[in-house]
Coordinates of C-alpha atoms and ligand atoms in Angstrom, one line a residue:
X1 CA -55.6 23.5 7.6
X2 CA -53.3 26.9 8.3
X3 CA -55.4 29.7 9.6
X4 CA -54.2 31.9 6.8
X5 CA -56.0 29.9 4.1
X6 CA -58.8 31.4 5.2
X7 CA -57.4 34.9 4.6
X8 CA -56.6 36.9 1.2
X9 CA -53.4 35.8 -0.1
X10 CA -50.8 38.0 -0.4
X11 CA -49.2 38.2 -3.5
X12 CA -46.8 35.6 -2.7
X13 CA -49.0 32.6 -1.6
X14 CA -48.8 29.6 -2.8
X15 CA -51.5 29.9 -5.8
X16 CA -53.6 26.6 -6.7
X17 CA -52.4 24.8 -9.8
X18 CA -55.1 25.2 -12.7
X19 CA -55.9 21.1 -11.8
X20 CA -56.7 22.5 -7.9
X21 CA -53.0 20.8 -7.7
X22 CA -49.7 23.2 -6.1
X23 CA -46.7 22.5 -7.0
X24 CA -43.2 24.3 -6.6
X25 CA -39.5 23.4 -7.9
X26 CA -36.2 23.7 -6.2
X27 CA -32.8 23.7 -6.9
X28 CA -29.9 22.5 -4.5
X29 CA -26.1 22.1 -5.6
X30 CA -23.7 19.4 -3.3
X31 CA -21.4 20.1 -0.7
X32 CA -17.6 18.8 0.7
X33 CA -17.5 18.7 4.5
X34 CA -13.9 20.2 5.6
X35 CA -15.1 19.2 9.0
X36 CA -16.7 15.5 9.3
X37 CA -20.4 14.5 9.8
X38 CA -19.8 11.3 11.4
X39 CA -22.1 9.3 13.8
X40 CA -25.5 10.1 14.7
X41 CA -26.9 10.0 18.2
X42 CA -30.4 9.7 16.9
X43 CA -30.9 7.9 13.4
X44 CA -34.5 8.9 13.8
X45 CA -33.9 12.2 14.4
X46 CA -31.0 12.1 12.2
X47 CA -28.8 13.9 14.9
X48 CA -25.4 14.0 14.6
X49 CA -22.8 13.1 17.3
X50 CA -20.3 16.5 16.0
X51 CA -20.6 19.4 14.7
X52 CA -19.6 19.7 10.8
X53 CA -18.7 22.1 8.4
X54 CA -18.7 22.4 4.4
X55 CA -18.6 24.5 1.6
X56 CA -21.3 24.3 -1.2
X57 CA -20.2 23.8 -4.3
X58 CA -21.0 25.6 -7.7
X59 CA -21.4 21.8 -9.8
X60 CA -23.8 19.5 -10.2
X61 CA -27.3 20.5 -8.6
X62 CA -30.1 18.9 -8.2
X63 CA -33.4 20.4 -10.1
X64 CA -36.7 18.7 -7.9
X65 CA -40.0 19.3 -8.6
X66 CA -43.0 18.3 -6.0
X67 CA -46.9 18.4 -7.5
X68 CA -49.5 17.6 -5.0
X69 CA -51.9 14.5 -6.1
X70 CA -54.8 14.7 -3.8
X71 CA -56.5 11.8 -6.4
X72 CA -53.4 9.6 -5.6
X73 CA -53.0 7.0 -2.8
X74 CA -48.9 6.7 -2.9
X75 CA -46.2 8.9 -3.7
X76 CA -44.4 8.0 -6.9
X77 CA -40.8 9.4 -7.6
X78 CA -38.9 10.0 -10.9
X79 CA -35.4 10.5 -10.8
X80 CA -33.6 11.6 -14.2
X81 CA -37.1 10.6 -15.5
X82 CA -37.1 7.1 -14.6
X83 CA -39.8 5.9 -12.0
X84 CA -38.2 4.9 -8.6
X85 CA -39.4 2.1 -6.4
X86 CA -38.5 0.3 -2.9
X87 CA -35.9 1.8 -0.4
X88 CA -35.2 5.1 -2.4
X89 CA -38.9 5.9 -2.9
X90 CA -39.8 4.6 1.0
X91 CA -37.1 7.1 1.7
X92 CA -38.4 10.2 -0.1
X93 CA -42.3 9.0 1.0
X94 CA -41.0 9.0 5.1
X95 CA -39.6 12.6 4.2
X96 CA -42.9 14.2 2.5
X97 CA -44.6 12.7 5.6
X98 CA -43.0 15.3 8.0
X99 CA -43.9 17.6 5.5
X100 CA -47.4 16.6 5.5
X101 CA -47.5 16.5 9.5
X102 CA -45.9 20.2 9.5
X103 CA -48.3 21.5 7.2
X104 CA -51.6 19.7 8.6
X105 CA -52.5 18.2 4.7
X106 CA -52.6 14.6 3.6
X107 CA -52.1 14.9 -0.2
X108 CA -49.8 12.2 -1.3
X109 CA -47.0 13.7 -4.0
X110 CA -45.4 13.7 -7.6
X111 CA -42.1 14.4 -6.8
X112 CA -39.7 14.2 -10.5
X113 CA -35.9 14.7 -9.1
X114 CA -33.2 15.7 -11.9
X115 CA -29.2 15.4 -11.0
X116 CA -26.6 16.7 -13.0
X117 CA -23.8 14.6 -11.7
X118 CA -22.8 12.1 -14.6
X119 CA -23.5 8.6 -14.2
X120 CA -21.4 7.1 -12.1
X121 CA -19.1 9.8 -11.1
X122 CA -19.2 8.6 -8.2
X123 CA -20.5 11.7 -6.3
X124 CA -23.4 11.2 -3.8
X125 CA -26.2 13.6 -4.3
X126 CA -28.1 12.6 -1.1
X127 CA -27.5 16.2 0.1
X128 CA -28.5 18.2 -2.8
X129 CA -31.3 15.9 -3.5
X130 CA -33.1 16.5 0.2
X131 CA -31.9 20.5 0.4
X132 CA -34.1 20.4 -3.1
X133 CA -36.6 18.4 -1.7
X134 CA -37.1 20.2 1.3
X135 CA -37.4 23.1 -0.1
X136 CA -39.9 22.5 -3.2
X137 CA -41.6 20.1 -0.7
X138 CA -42.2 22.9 1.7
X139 CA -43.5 25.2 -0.9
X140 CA -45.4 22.5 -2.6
X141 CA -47.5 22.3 0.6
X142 CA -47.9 25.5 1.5
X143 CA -45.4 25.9 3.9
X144 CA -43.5 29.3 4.6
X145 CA -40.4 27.8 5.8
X146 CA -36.9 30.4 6.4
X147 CA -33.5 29.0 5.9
X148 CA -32.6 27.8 8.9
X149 CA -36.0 25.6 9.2
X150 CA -35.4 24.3 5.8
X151 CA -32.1 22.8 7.2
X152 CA -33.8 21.2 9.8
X153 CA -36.3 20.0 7.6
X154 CA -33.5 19.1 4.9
X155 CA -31.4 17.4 7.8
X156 CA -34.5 15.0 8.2
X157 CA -33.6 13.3 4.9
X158 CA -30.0 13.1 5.1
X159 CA -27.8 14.6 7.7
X160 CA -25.0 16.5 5.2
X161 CA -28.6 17.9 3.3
X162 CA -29.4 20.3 6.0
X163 CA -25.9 22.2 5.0
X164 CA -26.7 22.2 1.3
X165 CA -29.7 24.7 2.0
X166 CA -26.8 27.4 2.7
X167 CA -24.5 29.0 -0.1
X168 CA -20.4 28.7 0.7
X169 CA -19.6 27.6 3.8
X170 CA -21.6 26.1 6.4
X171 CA -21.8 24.5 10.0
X172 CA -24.1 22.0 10.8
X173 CA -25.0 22.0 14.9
X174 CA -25.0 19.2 16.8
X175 CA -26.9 20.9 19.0
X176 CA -26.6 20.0 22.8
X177 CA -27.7 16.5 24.2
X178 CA -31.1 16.6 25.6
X179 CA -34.0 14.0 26.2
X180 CA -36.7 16.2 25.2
X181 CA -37.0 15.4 21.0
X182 CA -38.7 18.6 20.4
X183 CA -35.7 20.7 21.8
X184 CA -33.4 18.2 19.9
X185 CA -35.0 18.7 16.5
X186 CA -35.1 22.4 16.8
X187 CA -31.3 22.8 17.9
X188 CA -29.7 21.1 15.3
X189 CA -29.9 22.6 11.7
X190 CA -27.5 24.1 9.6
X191 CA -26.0 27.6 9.6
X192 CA -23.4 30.0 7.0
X193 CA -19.9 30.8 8.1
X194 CA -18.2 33.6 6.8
X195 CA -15.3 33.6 4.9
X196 CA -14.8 36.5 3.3
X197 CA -11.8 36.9 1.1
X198 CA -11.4 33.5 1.3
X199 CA -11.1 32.3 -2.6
X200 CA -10.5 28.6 -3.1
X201 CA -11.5 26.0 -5.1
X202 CA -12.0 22.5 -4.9
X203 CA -10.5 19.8 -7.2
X204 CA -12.1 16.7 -7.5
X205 CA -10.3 13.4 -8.5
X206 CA -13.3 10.7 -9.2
X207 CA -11.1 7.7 -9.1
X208 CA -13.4 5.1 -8.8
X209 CA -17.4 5.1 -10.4
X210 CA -18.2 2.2 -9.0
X211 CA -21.1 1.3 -6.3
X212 CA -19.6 1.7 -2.3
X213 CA -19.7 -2.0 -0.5
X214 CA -21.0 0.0 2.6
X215 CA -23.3 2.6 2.6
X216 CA -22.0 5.8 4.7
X217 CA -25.6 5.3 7.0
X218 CA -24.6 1.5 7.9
X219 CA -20.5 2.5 8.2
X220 CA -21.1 5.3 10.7
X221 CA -23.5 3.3 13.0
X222 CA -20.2 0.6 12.6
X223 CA -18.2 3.3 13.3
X224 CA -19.8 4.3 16.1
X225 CA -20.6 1.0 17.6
X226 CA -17.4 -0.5 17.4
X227 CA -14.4 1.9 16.9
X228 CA -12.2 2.5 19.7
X229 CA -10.9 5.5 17.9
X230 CA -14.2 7.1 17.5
X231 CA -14.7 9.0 20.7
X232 CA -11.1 10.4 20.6
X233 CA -11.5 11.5 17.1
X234 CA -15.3 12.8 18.2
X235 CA -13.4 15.2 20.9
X236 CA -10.4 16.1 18.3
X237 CA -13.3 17.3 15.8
X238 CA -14.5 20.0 18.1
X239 CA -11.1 21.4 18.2
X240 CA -10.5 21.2 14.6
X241 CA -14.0 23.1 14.5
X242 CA -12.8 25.9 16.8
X243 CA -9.4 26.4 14.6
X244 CA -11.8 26.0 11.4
X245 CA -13.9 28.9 12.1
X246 CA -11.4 30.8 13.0
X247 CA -8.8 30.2 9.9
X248 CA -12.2 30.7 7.9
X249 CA -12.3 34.1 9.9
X250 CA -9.1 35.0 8.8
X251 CA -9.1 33.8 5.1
X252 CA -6.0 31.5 6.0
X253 CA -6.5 28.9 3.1
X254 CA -3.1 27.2 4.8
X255 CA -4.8 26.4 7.8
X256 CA -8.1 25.4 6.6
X257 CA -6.8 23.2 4.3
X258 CA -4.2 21.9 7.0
X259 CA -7.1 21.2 9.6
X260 CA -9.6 19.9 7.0
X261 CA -7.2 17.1 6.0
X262 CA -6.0 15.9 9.3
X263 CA -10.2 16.1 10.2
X264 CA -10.9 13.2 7.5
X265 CA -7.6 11.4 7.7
X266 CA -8.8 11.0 11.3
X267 CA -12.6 10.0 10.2
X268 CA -11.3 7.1 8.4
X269 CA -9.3 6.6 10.9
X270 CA -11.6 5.6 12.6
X271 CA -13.5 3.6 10.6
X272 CA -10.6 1.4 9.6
X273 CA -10.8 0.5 13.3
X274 CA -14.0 -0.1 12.9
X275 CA -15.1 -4.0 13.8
X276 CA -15.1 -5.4 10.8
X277 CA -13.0 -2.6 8.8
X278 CA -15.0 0.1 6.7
X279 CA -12.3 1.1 4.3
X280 CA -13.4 3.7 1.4
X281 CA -9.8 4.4 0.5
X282 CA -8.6 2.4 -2.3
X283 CA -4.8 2.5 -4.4
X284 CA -5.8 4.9 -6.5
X285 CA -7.2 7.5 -3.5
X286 CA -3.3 6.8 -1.8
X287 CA -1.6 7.8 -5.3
X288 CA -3.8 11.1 -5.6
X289 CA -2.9 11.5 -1.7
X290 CA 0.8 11.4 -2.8
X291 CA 0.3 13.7 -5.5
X292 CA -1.0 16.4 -2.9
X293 CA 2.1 15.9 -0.5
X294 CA 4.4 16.4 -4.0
X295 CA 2.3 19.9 -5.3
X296 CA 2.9 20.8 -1.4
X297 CA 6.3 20.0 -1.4
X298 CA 6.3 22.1 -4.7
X299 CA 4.9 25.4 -3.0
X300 CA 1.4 24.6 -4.0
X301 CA -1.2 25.1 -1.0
X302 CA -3.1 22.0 -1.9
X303 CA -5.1 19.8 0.9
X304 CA -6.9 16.8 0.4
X305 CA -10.8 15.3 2.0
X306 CA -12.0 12.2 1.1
X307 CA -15.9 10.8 2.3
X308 CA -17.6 7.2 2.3
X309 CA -15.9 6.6 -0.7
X310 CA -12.2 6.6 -2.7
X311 CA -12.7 10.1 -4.3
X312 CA -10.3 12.7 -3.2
X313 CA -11.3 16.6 -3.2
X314 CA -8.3 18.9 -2.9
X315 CA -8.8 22.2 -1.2
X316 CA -6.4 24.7 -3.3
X317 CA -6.0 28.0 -4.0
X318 CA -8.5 29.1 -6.6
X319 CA -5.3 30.6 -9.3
X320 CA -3.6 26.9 -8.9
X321 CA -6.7 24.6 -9.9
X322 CA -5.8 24.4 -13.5
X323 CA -2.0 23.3 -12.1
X324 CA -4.0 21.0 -9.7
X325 CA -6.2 19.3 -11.5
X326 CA -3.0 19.0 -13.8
X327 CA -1.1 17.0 -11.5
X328 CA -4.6 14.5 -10.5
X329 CA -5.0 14.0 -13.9
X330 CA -1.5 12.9 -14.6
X331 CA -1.9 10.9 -11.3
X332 CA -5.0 8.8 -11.9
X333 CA -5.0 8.9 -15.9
X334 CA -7.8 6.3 -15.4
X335 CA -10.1 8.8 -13.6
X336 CA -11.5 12.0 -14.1
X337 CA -11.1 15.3 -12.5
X338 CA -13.7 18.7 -12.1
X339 CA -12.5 21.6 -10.7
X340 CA -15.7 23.2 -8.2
X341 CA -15.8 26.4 -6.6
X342 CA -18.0 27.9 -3.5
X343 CA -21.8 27.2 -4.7
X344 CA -25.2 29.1 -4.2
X345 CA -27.7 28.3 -1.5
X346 CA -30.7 26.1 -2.1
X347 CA -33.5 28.4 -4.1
X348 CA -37.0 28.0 -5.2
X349 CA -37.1 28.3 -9.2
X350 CA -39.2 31.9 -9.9
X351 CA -42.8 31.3 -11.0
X352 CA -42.8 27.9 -10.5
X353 CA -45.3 27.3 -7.8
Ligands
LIG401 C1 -20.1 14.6 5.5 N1 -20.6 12.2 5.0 O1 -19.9 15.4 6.5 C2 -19.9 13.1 5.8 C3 -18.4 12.7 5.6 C4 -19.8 11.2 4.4 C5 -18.4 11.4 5.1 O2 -22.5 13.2 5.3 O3 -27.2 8.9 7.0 O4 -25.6 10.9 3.3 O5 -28.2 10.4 5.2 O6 -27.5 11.4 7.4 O7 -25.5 12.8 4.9 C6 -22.7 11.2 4.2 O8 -23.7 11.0 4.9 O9 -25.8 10.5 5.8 C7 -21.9 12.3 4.8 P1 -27.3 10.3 6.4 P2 -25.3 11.4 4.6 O10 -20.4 15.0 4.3

């Protein structure tokens, strides 16, 4: 037990739930790297290989609540109020462990997880889900966790999570190689970038809801195993991270969008030369693709990312999403298209813990 449990709390102390239980609930929203998360260099650890960088987005959060259950011997997890069993609840059980070594208590958990993202829009919510996590977990247990220790934590349960913790934009460290674990842990976690007067938005085309044959974890171990082109694009991506920061810097919307596309064209890149193939892009993602080069060729500062899946996010000018998400829609009339803007950081709901 912490020292200060012996102590008067302050006022803002984690107070025992009527039932002797604590509890706390957290908030989260997603985010779009610009630059990559790709490769780990410790899947323990969950250490990435590269920096990354992201903006957190304004839709679709995650709402998790964590209750202690001292009387319980397992975790049990709800999402969107159905109990959840095998690899995702093993997943979120290995995560309130750290917790529970961090804190020095061996309560098992409730934890009830809500996302907003509609079924099947084909949106992964592994990085709002831990940033949520981590931070009602923390609380839960009586941890007094700041920002950048909530990333670390958050990072533990799924690498892009540890950005989510921050509102706008984000850069995830690497952190520098090192045997020592301790020192690794603590070096990597996530941290904000400014960008003032930067005002974009970020048009989602969802062009395919349907399950990925390759989960991003197994493709980037793939990647990283077997791609020749993943070292070069490794050393490219600290470049594009230099230029990143510093078109962020000077609220050039051009460049950013310019070096965020070329940064994932390059990721799959590499995983298409992966041994076998990982290949996310599909027909549909190469039509939205051409209606970016058209808006561009139109005058419309429009740039396109696209993760472990066929989805393409386009990086615009925030006065030009309706015209935008326009064009998508008239491109994949099949799919469905969200306009998202810079989101907040991850929060613990007032009063609720
Ligand atoms: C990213 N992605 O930077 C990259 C780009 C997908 C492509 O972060 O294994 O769910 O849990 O650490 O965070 C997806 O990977 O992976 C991802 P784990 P995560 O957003």
């Amino acid at each position: 037990m912490r020292a200060d449990h012996h102590l008067a709390p302050p006022a803002a102390a984690p107070r025992p739930h009527p039932g002797g239980q604590e509890h706390a609930t957290a908030v989260a929203h997603p985010n779009i790297a610009l630059i990559k998360y790709w490769g780990k260099r410790d899947e323990r650890l969950v250490l990435p290989r590269v920096d990354s960088l992201s903006m957190t987005l304004d839709i679709f959060p995650t709402t998790t609540r964590v209750r202690l259950t001292p009387e319980a011997g397992h975790d049990t997890l709800t999402l969107g109020g159905r109990p959840a069993q095998g690899e995702t609840l093993r997943r979120v059980s290995a995560f309130l462990d750290l917790v529970r070594q961090q804190a020095g208590r061996p309560e098992h958990a409730a934890v009830d997880s809500h996302n907003t993202v509609p079924t099947g829009a084909g949106l992964a919510s592994s990085a709002s889900g831990f940033a949520a996590l981590a931070v009602a977990a923390a609380a839960a247990y009586g941890l007094r966790l700041d920002a950048t220790a909530h990333s670390r934590l958050a990072r533990r349960g799924s690498g892009s999570a540890s950005r989510s913790i921050f509102a706008g934009f984000a850069q995830w460290h690497a952190g520098p190689p090192t045997a020592d674990e301790d020192e690794a842990d603590l070096a990597s976690y996530a941290e904000p970038v400014p960008a003032a007067g930067l005002d974009p938005a970020l048009v989602i085309a969802v062009v395919n809801a349907g399950p990925k044959a390759v989960s991003s974890r197994e493709a980037m171990r793939r990647t990283l195993d077997t791609s020749p082109l993943y070292e070069p694009w490794a050393r490219s991506s600290a470049d594009d991270l230099r230029e990143m920061r510093a078109a962020l810097r000077r609220a050039d919307l051009e460049a950013v969008g310019e070096i965020a596309e070329r940064n994932a064209l390059g990721m799959h890149a590499t995983m298409l030369a992966a041994r076998p193939a990982v290949r996310y892009l599909a027909p549909a993602t190469l039509t939205v693709l051409d209606g970016v080069l058209q808006l561009r060729k139109d005058g419309v500062r429009a740039y396109a990312t696209m993760d472990a899946g066929p989805n393409v996010k386009v990086l615009c000018p925030r006065a030009d999403a309706e015209r935008v998400a326009r064009t998508l829609r008239a491109a994949v009339p099949d799919g469905s298209v969200l306009v998202a803007r810079p989101g907040p950081a991850a929060r613990l709901l007032p009063g609720e813990r």
